[in-house]
CSV table of C-alpha atoms in Angstrom, one decimal:
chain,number,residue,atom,x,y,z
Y,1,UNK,CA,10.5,-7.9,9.8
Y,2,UNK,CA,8.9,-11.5,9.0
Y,3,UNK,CA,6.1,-11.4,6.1
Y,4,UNK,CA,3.2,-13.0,5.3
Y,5,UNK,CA,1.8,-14.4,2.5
Y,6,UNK,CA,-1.3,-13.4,1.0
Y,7,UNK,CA,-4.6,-15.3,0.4
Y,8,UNK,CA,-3.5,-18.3,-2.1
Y,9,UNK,CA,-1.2,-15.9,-3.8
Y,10,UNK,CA,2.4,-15.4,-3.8
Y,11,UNK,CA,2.9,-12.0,-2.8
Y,12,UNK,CA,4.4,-11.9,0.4
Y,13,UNK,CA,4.3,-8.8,2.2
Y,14,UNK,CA,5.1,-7.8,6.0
Y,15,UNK,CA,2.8,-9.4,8.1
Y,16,UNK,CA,2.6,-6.1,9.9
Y,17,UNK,CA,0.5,-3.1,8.7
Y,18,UNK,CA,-0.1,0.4,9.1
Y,19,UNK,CA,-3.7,1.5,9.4
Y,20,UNK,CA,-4.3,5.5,8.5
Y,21,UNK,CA,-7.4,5.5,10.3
Y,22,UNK,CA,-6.1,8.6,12.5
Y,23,UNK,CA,-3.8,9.8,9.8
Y,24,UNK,CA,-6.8,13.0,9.0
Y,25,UNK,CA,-5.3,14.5,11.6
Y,26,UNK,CA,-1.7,14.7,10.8
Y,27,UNK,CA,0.1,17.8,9.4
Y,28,UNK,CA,1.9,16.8,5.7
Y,29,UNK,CA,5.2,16.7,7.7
Y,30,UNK,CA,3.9,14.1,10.7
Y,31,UNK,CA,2.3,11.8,8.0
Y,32,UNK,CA,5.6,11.5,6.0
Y,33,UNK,CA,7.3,10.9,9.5
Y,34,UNK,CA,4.9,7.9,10.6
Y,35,UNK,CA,4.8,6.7,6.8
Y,36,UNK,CA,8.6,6.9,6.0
Y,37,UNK,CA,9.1,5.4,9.8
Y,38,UNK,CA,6.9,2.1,8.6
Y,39,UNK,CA,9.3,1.7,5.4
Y,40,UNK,CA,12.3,2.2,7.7
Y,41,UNK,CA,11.3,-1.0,9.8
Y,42,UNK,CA,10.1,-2.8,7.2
Y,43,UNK,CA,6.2,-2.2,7.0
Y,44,UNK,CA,5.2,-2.0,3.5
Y,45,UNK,CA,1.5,-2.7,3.7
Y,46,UNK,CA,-1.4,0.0,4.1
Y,47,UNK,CA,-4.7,-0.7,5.7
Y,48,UNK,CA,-7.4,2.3,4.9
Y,49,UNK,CA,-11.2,2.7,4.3
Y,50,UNK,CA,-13.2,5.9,2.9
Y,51,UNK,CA,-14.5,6.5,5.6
Y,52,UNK,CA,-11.7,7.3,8.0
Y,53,UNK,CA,-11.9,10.6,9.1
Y,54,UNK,CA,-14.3,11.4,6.4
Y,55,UNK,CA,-11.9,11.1,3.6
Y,56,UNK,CA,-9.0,13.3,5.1
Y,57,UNK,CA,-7.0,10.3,6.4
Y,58,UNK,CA,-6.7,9.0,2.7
Y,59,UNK,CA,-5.6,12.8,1.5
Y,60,UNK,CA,-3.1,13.1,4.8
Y,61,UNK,CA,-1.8,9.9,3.3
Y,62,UNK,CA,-1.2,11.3,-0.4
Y,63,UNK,CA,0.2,14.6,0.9
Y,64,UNK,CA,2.5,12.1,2.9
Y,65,UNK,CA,3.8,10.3,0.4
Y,66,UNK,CA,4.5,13.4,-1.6
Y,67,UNK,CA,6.5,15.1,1.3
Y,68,UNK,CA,8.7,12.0,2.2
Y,69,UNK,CA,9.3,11.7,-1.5
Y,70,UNK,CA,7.8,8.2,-1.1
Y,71,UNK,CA,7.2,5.8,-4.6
Y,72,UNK,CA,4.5,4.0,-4.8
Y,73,UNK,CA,6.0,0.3,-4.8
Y,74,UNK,CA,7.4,1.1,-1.4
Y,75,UNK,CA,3.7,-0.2,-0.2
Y,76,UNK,CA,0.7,-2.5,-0.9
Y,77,UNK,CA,-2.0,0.0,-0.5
Y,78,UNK,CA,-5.7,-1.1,0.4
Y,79,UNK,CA,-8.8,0.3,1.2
Y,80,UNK,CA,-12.1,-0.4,2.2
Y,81,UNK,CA,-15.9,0.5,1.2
Y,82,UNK,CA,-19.6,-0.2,1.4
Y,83,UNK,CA,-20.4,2.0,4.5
Y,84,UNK,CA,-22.4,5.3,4.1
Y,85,UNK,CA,-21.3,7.9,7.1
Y,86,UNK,CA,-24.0,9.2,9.2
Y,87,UNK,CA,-23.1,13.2,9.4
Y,88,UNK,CA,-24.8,13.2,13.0
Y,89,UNK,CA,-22.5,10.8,14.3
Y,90,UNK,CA,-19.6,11.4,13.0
Y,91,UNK,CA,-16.6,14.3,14.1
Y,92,UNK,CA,-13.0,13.6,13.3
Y,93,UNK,CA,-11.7,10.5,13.5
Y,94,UNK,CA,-14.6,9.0,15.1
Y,95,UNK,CA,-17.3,7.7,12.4
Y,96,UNK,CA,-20.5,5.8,12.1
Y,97,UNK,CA,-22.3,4.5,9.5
Y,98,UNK,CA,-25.9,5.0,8.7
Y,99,UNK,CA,-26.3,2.1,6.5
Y,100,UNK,CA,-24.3,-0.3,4.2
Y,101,UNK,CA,-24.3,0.1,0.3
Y,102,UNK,CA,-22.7,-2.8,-1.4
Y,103,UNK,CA,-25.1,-1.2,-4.9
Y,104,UNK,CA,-22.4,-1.4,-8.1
Y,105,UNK,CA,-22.6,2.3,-8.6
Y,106,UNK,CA,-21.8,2.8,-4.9
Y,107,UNK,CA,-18.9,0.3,-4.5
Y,108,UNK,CA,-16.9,1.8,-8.4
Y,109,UNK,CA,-18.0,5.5,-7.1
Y,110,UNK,CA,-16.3,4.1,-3.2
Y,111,UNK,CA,-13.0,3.3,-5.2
Y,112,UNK,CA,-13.4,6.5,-7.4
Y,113,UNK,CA,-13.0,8.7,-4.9
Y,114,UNK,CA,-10.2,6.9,-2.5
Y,115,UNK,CA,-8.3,6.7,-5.8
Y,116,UNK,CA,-8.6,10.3,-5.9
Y,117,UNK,CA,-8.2,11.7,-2.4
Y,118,UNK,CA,-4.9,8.9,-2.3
Y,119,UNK,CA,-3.7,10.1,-5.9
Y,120,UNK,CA,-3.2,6.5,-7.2
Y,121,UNK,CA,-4.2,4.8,-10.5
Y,122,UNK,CA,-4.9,1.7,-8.4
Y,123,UNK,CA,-5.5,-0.1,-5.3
Y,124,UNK,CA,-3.7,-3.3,-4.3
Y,125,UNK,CA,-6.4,-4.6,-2.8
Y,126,UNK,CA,-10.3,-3.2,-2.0
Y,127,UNK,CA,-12.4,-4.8,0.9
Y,128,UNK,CA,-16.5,-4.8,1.5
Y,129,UNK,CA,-16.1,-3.4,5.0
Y,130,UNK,CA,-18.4,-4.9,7.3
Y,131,UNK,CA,-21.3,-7.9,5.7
Y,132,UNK,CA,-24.5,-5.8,4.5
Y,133,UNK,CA,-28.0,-7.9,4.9
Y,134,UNK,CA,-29.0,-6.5,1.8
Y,135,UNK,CA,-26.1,-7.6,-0.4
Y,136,UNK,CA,-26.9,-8.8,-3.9
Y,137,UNK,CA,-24.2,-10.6,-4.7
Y,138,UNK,CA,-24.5,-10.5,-8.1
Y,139,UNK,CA,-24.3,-6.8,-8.3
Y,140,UNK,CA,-21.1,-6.5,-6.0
Y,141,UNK,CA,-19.9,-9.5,-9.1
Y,142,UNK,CA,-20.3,-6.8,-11.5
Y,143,UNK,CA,-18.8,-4.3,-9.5
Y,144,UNK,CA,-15.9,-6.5,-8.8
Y,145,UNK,CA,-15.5,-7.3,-12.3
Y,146,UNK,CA,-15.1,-3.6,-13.4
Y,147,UNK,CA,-12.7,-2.5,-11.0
Y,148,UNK,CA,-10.6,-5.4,-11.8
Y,149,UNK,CA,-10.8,-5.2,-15.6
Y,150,UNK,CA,-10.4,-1.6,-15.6
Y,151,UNK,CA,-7.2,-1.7,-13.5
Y,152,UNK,CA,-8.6,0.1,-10.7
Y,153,UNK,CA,-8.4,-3.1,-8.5
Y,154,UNK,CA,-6.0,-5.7,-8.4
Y,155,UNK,CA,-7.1,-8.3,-5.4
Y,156,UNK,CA,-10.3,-8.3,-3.0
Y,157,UNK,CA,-11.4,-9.3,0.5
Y,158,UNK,CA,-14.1,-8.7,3.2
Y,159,UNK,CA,-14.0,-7.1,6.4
Y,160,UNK,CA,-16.2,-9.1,9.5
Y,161,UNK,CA,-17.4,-11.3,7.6
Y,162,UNK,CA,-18.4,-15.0,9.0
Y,163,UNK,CA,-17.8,-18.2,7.0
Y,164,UNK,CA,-21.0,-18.5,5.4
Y,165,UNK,CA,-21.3,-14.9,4.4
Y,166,UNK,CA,-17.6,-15.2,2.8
Y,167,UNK,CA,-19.0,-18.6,0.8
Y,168,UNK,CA,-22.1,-16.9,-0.4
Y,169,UNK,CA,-19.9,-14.0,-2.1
Y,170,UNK,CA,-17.0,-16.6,-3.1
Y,171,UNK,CA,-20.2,-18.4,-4.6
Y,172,UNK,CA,-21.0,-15.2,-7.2
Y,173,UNK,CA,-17.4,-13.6,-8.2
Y,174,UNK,CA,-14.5,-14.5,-10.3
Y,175,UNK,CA,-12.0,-12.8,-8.1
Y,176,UNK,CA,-10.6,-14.8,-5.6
Y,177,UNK,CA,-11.4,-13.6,-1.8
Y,178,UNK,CA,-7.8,-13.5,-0.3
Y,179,UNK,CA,-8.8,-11.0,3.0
Y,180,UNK,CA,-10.7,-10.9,6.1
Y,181,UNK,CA,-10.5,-8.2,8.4
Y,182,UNK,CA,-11.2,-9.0,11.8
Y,183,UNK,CA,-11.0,-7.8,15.7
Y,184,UNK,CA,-8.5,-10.6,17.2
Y,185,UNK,CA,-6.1,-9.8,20.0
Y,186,UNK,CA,-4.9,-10.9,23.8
Y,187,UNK,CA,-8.2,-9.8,25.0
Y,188,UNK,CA,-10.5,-10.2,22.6
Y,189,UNK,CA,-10.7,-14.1,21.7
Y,190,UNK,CA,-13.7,-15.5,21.3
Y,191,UNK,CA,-13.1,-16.5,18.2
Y,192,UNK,CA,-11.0,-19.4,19.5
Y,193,UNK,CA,-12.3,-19.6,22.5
Y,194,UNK,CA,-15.2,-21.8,21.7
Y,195,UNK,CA,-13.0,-24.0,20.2
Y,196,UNK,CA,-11.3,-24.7,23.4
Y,197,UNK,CA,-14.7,-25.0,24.9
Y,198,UNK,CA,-16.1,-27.7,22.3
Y,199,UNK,CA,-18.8,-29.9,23.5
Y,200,UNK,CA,-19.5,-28.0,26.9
Y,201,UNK,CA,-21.7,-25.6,28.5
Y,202,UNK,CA,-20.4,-22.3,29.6
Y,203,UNK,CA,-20.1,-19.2,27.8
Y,204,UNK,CA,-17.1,-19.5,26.4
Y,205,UNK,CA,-18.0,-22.4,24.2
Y,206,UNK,CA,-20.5,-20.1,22.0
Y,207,UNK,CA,-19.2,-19.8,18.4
Y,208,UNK,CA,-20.1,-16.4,17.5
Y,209,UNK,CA,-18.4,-16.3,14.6
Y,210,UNK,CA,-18.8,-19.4,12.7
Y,211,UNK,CA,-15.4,-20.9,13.1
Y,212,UNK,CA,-14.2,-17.9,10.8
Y,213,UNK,CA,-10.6,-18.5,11.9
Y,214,UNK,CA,-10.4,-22.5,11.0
Y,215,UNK,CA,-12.5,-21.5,7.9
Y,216,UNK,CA,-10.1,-18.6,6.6
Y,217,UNK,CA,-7.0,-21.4,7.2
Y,218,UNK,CA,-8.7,-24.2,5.0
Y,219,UNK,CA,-9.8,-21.6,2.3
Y,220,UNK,CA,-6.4,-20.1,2.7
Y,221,UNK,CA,-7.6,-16.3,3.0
Y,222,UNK,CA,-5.1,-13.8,5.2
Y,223,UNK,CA,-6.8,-12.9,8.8
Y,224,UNK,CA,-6.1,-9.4,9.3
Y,225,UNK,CA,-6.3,-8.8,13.0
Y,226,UNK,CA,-7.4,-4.7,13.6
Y,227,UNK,CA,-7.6,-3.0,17.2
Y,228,UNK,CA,-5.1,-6.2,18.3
Y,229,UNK,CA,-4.5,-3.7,22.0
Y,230,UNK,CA,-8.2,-3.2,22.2
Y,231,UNK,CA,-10.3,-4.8,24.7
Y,232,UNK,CA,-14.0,-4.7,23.8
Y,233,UNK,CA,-14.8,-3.0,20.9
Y,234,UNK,CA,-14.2,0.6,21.4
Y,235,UNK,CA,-13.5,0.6,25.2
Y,236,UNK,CA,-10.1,1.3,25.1
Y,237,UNK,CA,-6.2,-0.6,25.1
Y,238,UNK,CA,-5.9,-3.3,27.6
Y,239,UNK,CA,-2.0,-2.4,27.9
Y,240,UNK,CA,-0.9,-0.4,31.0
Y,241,UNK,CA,-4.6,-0.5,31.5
Y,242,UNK,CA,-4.8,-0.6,35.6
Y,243,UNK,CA,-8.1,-2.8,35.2
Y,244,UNK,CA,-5.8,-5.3,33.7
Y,245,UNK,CA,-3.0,-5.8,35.8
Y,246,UNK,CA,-2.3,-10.1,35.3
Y,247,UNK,CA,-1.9,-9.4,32.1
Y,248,UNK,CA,0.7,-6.4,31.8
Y,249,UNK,CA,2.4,-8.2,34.3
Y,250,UNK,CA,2.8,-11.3,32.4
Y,251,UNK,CA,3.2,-9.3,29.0
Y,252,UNK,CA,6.0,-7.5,30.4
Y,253,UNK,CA,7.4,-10.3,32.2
Y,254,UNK,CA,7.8,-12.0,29.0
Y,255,UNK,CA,8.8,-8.3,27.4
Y,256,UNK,CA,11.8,-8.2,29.5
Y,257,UNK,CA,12.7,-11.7,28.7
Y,258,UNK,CA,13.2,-11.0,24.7
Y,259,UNK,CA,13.9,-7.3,25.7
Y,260,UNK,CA,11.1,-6.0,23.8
Y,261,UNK,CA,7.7,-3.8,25.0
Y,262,UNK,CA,4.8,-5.1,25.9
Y,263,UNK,CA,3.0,-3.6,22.8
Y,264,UNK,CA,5.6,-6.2,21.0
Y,265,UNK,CA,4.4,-9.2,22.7
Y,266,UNK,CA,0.8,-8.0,22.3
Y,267,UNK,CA,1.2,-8.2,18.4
Y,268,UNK,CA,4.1,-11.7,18.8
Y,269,UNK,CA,1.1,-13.3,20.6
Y,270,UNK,CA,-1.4,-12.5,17.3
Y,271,UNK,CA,1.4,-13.2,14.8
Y,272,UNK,CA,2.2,-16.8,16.7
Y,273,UNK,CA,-1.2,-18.3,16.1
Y,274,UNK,CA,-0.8,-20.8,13.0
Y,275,UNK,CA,-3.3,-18.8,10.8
Y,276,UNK,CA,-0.3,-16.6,9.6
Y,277,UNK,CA,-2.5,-13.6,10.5
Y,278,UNK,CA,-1.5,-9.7,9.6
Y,279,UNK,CA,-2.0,-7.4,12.9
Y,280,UNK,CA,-2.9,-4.1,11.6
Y,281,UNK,CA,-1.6,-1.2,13.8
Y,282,UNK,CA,-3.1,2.2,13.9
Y,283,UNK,CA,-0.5,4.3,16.0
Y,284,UNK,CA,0.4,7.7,14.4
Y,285,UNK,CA,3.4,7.8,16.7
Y,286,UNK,CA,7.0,6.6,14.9
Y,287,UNK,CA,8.2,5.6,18.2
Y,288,UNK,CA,5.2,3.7,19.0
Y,289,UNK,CA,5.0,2.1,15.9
Y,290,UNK,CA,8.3,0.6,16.0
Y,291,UNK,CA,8.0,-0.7,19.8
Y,292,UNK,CA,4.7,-3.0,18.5
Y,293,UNK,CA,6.1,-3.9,15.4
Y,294,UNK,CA,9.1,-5.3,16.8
Y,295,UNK,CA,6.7,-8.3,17.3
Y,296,UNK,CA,7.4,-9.2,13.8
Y,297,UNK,CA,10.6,-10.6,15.4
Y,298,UNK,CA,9.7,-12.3,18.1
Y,299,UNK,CA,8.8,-15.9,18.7
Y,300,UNK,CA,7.0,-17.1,21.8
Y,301,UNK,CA,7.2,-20.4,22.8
Y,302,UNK,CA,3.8,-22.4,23.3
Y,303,UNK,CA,3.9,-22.2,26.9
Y,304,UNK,CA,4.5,-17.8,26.8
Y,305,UNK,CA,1.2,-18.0,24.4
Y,306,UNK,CA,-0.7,-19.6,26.6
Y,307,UNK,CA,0.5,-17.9,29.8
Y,308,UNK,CA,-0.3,-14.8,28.3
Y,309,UNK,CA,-3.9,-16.1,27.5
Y,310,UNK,CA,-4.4,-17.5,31.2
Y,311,UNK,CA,-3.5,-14.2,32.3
Y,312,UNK,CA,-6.0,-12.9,30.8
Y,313,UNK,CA,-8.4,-14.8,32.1
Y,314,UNK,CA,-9.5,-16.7,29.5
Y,315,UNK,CA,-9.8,-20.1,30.9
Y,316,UNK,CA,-8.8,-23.9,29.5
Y,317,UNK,CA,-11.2,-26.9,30.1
């Protein structure tokens, strides 16, 4: 498996990663398989956030570790905080937040408790998840600054933020901002799309996102790229998706052709963009894990990344 490196650091790590946001559900014995399955291929990087399932994916993930008599240093373990759950929304691994909380007390108390419920004595990394209106910068500074001088922290990064957002933070802490977390896959691209579109009309030359992409590449911050199968938000994987059929045809045209699955080409097509991005992957199946992160190893040509993004149906001027 190829790596990545991280931010302006020099850790490089796989540029593949395992998300636990489905890992609540797992028995001790299936998380040690899916866990001891991603250091097999190679995968040493771990996405989480408190919230996922309410707090039981990160203790699935400790009773995990403990039953596939896993070390620590096998992984580079992150999490996210800043969103409070809404109770009435949220059942299993399906949450919603009823606010965001990027307070001081809220954000050491956030890293408290995944520290706890993932039985470490630090995180590699701890991400805002998701921009809050209400951010006081200075606060989340102070918060920063203890989690990092306690050793409870080691590296930081956002989650959706936009460019100006990222700057505004960058503007009030020490720490260096080496992570953004965002949606980016075959079908959903609007985040170069616009740039294909510049100086025209239609829809797809609307920059919703501030140029985040060619922002994180000059300020040298790692694009993580989560739900890279999804199409929409939460509508579902666009792969073997009858409502797609150009595009599985061309993926597994081009599947057969390195004699990989389409799930690999899904993540090859992410992983050959020149922003060096990490795709995040949130299967809880061993099997499946390995068949997408087999795109590690896989190198499209220009031509097979753009044939996949005409198919589709994203369009060129």
């Amino acid at each position: 498996m190829k790596t990545v490196t991280l931010g302006n650091s020099h850790t490089a790590v796989s540029d593949v990663a395992l998300g636990i946001m489905r890992m609540g559900s797992l028995s001790r014995k299936r998380a040690a398989e899916i866990l001891t399955s991603a250091k097999e291929i190679g995968i040493n990087y771990i996405d989480s956030a408190d919230i996922y399932g309410n707090g039981t994916s990160e203790r699935a993930f400790a009773a995990g570790m403990k039953e596939g008599v896993l070390k620590r240093e096998d992984f580079f373990i992150q999490s996210k905080g800043g969103i409070v759950l809404d109770p009435a929304k949220s059942s299993g691994d399906v949450v919603f937040g009823q606010r965001y909380d990027f307070s001081k007390k809220h954000l050491i108390d956030s890293v408290d408790g995944i520290l706890e419920r993932m039985n470490l004595d630090y995180l590699d990394a701890f991400l805002l998840h998701r921009p809050d209106p209400l951010m006081e910068v200075d606060e989340v500074a102070e918060a920063f600054d203890y989690l990092q001088s306690s050793g409870k922290v080691r590296h930081f990064g956002v989650s959706n933020f936009n460019p100006q957002q990222v700057a505004m933070l960058q503007g009030a802490v020490d720490q260096r901002l080496m992570f953004n977390q965002l949606q980016f896959g075959l079908m959903h691209t609007g985040a170069i799309d616009f740039g294909l579109h510049t100086n025209m009309i239609d829809d797809a030359s609307v920059d919703h996102d501030g140029g985040v992409i060619e922002y994180s590449m000059r300020k040298h911050m790692t694009i993580q790229a989560w739900s890279p199968y999804q199409w929409g938000t939460f509508n579902g994987t666009f792969i073997d998706n009858p409502d797609f059929p150009e595009i599985n045809q061309k993926m597994q045209e081009i599947a057969d052709q390195h004699d990989v699955s389409k799930n690999a080409i899904a993540t090859a097509w992410i992983l050959r963009h020149p922003a060096h991005m990490q795709v995040i992957l949130g299967t809880m199946n061993p099997e499946h894990l390995r068949e997408s992160a087999a795109g590690s190893d896989v190198r499209l040509t220009k031509q097979e990344w753009y044939d996949l993004y005409l198919a589709g149906k994203h369009t060129l001027p």
